[in-house]
CSV table of C-alpha atoms in Angstrom, one decimal:
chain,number,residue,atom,x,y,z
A,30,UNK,CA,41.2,12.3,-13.3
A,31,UNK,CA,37.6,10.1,-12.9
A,32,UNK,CA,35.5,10.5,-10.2
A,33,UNK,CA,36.4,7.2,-8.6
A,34,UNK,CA,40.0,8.5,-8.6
A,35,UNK,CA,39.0,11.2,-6.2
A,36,UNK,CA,36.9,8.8,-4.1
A,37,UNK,CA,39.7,6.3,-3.4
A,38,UNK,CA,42.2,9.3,-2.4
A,39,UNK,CA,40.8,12.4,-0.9
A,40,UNK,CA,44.0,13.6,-0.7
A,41,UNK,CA,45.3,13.5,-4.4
A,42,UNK,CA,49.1,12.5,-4.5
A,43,UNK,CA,51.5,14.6,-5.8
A,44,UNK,CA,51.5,12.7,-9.2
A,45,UNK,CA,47.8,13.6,-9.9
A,46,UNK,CA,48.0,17.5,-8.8
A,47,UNK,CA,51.3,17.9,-11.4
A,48,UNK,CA,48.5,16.3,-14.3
A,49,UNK,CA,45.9,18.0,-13.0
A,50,UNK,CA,48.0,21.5,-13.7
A,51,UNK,CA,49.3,20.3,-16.9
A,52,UNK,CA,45.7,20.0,-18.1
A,53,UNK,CA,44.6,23.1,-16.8
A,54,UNK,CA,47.7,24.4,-18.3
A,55,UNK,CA,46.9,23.1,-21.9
A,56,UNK,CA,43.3,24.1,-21.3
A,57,UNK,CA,44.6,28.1,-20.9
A,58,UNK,CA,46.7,27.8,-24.1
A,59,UNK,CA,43.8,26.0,-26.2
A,60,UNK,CA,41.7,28.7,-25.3
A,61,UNK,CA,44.1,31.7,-25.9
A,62,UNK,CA,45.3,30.2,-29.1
A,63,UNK,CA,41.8,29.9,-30.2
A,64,UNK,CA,40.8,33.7,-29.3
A,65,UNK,CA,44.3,35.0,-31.4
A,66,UNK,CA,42.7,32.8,-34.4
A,67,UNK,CA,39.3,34.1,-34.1
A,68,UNK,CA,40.6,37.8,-33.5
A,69,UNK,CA,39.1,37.7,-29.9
A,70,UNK,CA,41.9,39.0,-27.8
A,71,UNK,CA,41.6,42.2,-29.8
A,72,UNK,CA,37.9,42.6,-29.3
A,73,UNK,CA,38.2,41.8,-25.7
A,74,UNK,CA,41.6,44.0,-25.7
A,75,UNK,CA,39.8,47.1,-26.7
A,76,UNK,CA,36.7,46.4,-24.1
A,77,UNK,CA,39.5,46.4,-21.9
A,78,UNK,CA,41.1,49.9,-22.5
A,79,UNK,CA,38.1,51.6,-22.3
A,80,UNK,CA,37.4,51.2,-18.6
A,81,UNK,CA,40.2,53.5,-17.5
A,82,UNK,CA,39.1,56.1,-19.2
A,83,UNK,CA,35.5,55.4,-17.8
A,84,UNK,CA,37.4,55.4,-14.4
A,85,UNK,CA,38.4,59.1,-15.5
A,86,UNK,CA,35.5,60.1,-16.6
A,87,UNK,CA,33.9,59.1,-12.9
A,88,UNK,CA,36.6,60.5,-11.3
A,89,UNK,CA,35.8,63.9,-13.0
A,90,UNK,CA,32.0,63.7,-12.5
A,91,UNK,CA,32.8,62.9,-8.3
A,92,UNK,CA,35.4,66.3,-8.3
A,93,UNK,CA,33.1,68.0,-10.1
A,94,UNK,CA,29.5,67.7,-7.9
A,95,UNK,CA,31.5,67.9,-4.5
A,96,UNK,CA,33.4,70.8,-5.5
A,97,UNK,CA,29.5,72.4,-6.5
A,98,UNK,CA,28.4,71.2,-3.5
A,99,UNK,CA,31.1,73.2,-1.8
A,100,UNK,CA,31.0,76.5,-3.7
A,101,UNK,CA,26.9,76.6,-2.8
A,102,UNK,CA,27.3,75.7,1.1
A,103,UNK,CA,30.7,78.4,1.3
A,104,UNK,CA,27.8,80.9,-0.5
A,105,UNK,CA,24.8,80.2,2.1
A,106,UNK,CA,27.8,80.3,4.7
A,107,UNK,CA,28.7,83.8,3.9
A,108,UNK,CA,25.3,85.4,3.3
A,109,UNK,CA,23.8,83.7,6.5
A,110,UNK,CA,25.3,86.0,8.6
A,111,UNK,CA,24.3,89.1,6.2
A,112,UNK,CA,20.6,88.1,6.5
A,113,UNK,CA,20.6,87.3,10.1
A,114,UNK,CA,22.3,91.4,10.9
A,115,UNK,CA,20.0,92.9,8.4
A,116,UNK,CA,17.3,91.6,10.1
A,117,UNK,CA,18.3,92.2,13.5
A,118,UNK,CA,19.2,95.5,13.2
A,119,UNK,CA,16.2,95.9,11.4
A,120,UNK,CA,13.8,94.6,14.4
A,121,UNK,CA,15.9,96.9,16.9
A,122,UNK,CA,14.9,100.1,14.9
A,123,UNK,CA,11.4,99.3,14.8
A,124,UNK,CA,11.3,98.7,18.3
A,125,UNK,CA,12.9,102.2,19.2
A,126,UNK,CA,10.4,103.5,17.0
A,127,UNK,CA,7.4,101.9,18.3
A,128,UNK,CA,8.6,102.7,21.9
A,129,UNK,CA,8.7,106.4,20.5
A,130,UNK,CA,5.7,106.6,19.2
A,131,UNK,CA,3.8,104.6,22.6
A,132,UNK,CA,5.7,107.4,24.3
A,133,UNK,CA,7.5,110.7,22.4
A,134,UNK,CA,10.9,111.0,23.9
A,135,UNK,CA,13.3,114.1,24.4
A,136,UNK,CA,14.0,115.8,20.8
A,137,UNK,CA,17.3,114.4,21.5
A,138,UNK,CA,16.5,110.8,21.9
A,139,UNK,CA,14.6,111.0,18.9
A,140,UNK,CA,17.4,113.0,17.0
A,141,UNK,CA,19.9,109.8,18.2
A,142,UNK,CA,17.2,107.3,16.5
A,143,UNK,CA,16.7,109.1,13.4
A,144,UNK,CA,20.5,109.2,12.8
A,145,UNK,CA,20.6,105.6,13.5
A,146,UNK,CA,17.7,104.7,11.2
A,147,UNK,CA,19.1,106.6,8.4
A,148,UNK,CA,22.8,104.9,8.9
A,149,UNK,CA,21.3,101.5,8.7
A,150,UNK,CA,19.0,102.6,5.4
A,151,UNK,CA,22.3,103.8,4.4
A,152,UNK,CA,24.1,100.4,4.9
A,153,UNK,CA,21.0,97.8,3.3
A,154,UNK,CA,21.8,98.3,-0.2
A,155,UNK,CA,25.7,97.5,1.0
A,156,UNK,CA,24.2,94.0,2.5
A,157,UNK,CA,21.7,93.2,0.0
A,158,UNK,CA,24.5,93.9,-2.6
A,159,UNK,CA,27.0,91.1,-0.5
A,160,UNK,CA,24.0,88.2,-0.5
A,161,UNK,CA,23.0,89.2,-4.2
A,162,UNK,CA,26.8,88.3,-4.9
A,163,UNK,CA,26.4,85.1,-2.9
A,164,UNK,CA,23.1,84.3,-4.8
A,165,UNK,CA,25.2,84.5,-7.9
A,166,UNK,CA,28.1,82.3,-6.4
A,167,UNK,CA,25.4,79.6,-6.2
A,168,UNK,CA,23.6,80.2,-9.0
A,169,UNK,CA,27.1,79.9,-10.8
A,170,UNK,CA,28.3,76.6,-8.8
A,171,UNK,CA,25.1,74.6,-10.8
A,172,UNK,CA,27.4,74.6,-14.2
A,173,UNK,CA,28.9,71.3,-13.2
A,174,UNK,CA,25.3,69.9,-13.7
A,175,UNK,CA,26.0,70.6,-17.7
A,176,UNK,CA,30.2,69.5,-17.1
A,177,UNK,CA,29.1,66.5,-15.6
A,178,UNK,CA,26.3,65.6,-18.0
A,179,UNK,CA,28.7,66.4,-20.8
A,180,UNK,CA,31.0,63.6,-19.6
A,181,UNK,CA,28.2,61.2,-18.4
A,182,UNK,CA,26.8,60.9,-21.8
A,183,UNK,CA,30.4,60.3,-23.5
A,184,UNK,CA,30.7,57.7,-20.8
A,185,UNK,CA,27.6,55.6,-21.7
A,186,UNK,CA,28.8,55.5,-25.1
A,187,UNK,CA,31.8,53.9,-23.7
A,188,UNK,CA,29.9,51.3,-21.7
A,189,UNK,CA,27.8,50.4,-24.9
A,190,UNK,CA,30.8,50.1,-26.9
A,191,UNK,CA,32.2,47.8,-24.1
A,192,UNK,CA,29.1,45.7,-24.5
A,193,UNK,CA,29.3,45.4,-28.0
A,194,UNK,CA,32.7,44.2,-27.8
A,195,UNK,CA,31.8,41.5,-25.2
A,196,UNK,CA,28.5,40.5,-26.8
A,197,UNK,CA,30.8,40.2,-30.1
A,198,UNK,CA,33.1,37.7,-28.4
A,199,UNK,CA,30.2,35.5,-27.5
A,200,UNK,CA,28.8,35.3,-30.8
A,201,UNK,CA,32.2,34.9,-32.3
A,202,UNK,CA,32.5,31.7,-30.0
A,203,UNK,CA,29.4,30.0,-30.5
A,204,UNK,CA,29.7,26.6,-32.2
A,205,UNK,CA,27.0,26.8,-35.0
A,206,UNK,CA,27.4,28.2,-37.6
A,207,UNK,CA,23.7,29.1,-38.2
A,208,UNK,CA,23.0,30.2,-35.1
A,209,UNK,CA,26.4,32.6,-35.1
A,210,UNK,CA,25.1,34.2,-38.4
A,211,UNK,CA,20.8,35.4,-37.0
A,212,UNK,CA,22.8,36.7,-34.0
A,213,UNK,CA,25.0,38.5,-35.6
A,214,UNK,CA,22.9,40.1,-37.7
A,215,UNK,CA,20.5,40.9,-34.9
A,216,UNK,CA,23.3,42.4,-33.1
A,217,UNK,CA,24.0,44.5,-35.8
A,218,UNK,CA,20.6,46.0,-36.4
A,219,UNK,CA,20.5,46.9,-32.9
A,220,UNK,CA,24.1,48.5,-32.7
A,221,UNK,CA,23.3,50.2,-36.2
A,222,UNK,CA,20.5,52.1,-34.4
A,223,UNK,CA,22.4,52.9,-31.4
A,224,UNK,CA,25.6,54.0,-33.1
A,225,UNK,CA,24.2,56.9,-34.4
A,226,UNK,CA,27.5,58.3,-35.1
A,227,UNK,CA,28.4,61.6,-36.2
A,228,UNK,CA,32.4,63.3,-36.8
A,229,UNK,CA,33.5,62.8,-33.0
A,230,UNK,CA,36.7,63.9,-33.4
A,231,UNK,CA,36.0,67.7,-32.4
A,232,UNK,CA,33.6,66.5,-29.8
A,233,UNK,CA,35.6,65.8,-26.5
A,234,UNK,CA,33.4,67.8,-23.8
A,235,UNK,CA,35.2,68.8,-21.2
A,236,UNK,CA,38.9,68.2,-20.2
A,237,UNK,CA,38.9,65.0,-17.9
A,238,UNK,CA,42.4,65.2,-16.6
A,239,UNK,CA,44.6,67.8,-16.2
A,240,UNK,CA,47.8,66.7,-18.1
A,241,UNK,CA,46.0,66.5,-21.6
A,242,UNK,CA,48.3,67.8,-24.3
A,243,UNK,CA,47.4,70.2,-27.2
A,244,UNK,CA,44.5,71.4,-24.6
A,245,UNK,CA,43.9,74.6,-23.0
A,246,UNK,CA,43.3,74.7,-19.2
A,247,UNK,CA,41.8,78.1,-18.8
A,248,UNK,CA,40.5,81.1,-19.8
A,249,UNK,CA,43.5,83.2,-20.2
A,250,UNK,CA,45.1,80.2,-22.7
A,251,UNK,CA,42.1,80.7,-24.8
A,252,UNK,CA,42.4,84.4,-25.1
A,253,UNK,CA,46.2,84.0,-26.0
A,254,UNK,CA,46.0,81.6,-28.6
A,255,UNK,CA,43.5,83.9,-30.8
A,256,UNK,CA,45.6,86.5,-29.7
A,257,UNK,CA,48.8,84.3,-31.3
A,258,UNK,CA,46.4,83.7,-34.6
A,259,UNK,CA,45.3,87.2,-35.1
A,260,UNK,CA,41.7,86.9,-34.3
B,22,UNK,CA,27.4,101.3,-23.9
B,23,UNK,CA,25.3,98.6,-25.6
B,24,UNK,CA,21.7,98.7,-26.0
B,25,UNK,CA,20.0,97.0,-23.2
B,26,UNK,CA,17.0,96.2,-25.3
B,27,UNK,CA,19.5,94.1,-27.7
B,28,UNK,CA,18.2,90.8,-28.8
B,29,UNK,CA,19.8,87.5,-27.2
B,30,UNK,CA,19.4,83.6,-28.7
B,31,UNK,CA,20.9,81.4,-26.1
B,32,UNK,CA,21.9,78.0,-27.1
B,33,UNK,CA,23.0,74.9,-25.0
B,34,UNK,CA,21.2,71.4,-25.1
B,35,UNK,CA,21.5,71.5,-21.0
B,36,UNK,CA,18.7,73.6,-19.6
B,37,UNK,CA,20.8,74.5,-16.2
B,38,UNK,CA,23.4,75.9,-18.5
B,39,UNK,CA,20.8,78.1,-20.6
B,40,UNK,CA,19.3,79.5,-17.3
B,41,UNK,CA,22.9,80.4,-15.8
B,42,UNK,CA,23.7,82.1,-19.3
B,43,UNK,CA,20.2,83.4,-19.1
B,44,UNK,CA,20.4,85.1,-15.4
B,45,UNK,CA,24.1,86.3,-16.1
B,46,UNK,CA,22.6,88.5,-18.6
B,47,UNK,CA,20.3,90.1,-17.2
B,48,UNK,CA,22.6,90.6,-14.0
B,49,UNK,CA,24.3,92.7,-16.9
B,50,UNK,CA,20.6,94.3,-17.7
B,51,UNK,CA,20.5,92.3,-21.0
B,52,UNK,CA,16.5,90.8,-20.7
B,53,UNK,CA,15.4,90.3,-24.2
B,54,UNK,CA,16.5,87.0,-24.0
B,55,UNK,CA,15.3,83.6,-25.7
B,56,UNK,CA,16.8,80.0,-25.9
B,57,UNK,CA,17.3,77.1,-28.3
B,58,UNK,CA,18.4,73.8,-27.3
B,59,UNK,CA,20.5,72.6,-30.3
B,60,UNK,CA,21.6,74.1,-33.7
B,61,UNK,CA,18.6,73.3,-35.6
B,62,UNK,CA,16.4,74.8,-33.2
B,63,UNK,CA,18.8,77.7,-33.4
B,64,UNK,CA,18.5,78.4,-37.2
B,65,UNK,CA,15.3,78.1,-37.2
B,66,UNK,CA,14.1,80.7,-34.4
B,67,UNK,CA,17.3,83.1,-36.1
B,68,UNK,CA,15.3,83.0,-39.2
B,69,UNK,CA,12.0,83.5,-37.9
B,70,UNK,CA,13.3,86.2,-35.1
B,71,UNK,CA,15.5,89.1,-35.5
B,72,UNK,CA,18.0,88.5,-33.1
B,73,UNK,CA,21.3,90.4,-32.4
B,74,UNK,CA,23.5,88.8,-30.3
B,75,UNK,CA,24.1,84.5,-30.5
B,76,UNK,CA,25.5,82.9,-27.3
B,77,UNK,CA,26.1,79.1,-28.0
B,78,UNK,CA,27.1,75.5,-26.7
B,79,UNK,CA,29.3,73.6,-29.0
B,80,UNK,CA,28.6,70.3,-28.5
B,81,UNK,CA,24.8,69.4,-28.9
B,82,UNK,CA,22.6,67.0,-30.4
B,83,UNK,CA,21.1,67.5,-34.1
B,84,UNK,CA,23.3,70.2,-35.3
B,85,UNK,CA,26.0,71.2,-33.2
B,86,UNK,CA,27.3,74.6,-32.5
B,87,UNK,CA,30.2,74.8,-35.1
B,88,UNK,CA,28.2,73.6,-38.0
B,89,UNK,CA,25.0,75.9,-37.0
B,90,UNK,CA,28.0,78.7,-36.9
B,91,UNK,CA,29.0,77.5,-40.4
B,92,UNK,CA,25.5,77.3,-41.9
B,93,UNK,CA,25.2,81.2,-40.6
B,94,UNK,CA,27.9,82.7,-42.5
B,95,UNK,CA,26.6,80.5,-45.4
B,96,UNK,CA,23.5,82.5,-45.2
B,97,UNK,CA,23.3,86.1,-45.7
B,98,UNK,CA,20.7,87.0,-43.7
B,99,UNK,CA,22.7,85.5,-40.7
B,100,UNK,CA,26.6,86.0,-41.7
B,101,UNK,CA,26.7,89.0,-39.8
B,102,UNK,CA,25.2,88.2,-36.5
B,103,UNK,CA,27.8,88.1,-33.8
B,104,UNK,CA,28.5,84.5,-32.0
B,105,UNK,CA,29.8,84.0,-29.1
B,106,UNK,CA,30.9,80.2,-28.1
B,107,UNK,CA,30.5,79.0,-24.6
B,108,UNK,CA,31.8,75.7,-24.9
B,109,UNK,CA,33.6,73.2,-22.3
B,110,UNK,CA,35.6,71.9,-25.9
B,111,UNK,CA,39.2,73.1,-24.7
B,112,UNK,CA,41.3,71.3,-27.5
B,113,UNK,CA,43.4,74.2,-29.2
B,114,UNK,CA,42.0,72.9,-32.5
B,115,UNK,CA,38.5,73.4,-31.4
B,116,UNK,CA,39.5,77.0,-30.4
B,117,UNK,CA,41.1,77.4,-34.2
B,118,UNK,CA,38.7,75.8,-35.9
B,119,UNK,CA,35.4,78.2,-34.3
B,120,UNK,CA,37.7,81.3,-35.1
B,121,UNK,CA,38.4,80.2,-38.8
B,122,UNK,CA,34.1,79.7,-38.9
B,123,UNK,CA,34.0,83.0,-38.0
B,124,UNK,CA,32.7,82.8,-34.2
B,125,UNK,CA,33.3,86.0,-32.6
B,126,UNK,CA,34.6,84.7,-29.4
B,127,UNK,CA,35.1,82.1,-27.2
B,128,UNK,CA,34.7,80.8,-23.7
B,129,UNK,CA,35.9,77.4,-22.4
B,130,UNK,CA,33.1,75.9,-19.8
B,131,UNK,CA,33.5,75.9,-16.3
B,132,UNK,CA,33.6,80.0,-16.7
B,133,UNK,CA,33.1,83.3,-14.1
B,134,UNK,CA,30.4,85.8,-14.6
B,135,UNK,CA,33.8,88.5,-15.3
B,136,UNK,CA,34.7,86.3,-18.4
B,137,UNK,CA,31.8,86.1,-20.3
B,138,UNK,CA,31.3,90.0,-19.2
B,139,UNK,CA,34.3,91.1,-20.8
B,140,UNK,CA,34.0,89.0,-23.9
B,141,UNK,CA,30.7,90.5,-24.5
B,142,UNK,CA,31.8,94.0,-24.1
B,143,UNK,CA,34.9,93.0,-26.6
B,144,UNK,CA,32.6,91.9,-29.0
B,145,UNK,CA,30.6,95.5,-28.4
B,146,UNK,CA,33.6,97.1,-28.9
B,147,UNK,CA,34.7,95.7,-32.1
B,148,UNK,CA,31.5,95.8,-33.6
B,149,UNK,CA,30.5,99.6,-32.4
B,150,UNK,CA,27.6,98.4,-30.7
């Protein structure tokens, strides 16, 4: 279809639309029978199957920092409370006791103060014991910074690899031949450096999803498996 | 009982995860404690140090964990030193293959202060500490 085709009928007859769609159609099949014969479908195949896994690997890093996020807040939560009584009763003694000492009670109001001072001295280690737990909860809750770091690293090596892929289909598809061969090897010097490869195939960091086989999902699987080998 | 004053070598390549380890100890009175961010690092402060008890990552840059673990029971000085993985590597082969090495035992990452208690004491225990 030439431009003065479109000019003359703006709306194009039923005639040119079916040849316009039979060109584009042949254009599609030129192109993907050219990517089979240069081995580009694979390349941009595996680019391909890579992002769900990266969409695992995000899912897992989001679980992970807002389930942290949680187990700290639940902890300050819980010892809040802890802190505010110890304090509290803590201000109401001294009170009492400054009151006595402004102005020295019965021997029986004093008697009634002493018991109470020495029943909340009795109870602080109790608290202090609750919040030092708490303190732990939180302190414990920060491993998914190492979890998550784990599984953003592996991910960046997915998105390079995904880039590699895609910058190989572009070179693959220029048209001269000269110019295809100094990118080529300029990609490869680069990729050569950041490949820096070592055996992967015991390196997984941690479990992604929950339905992986041959993979233990807790503690207690661990400790019966060396139990099953003897160790 | 084990001695408080034993010496620790913790290693992980994350600095969060060292510190947890790190506090976790001494909540168990253990504070003769020192770090090492990959395996190399590790081998080299073993064999300057004296240390007694290894905690360690698996999966770290340089030299990683099962390889350091390898290199020490290469080395005489160090094949005796007890090793206790902390690793978030939860493949059944990864668990095989540190026993075979000869670590001593083996937590899977995200783990509770009660676990890596009771594999330490385990490790006591076996070893008479």
């Amino acid at each position: 279809m030439s431009p003065n085709d479109q000019a003359e009928s703006a709306e194009p007859s039923d005639e040119a639309s079916d040849e316009l769609i039979h060109r584009i159609g042949k254009l599609t099949r030129m192109l993907r029978e050219n990517m089979r014969e240069l081995g580009l479908d694979k390349e941009v195949e595996k680019a391909a199957e890579a992002i769900p896994d990266a969409r695992d690997r995000l899912h897992y890093v989001g679980a992970m920092t807002e389930q942290a996020a949680e187990r700290a807040l639940n902890a300050v939560d819980r010892a809040q409370p802890v802190q505010d009584k110890l304090s509290e009763r803590a201000q109401s003694l001294d009170t009492r006791w400054a009151q006595w000492f402004a102005e020295p009670q019965e021997l029986e109001d004093a008697r009634a103060l002493v018991r109470d001072t020495r029943s909340y001295l009795g109870e602080v280690p109790d608290m202090t014991s609750d919040t030092g737990k708490e303190l732990l909860e939180i302190m414990m809750a920060q491993d998914f910074q190492d979890l998550t770091g784990q599984v953003i690293k592996k991910m960046m090596d997915v998105i390079r690899e995904i880039e590699q892929q895609l910058v190989q289909v572009l070179i693959d598809s220029m048209p001269e031949a000269d110019a295809r061969e100094t990118m080529q090897r300029k990609a490869e010097d680069q990729w050569e450096s950041e490949n820096n490869r070592r055996n992967e195939e015991l390196l997984n960091g941690p479990q992604v999803k929950d339905d992986e086989p041959e993979t233990v999902s807790d503690q207690d699987q661990v400790d019966d498996l060396l139990d099953d080998l003897g160790f | 009982m084990a001695d408080k004053n034993m010496s620790f070598l913790v290693i992980d390549d994350f600095p969060t995860m060292r510190r947890i380890v790190r506090s976790l100890l001494k909540e168990l009175g253990f504070t003769n404690v020192e770090e090492a961010e990959d395996g190399q690092d590790a081998l080299n402060k073993m064999r300057a140090g004296n240390f007694e008890f290894v905690v360690s990552d698996w999966n770290m840059p340089n030299l990683d964990g099962l390889e350091m673990l390898k290199e020490m029971r290469e080395d005489d000085a160090l094949k005796d030193l007890p090793v206790l993985m902390v690793t978030a590597e939860a493949k059944k082969e990864n668990i095989i293959a540190a026993a075979q090495a000869g670590a001593n035992g083996y937590v899977v990452k995200p783990f509770t202060a009660a676990t890596l208690e009771e594999k330490l004491n385990k490790i006591f225990d076996k070893l008479g500490k």
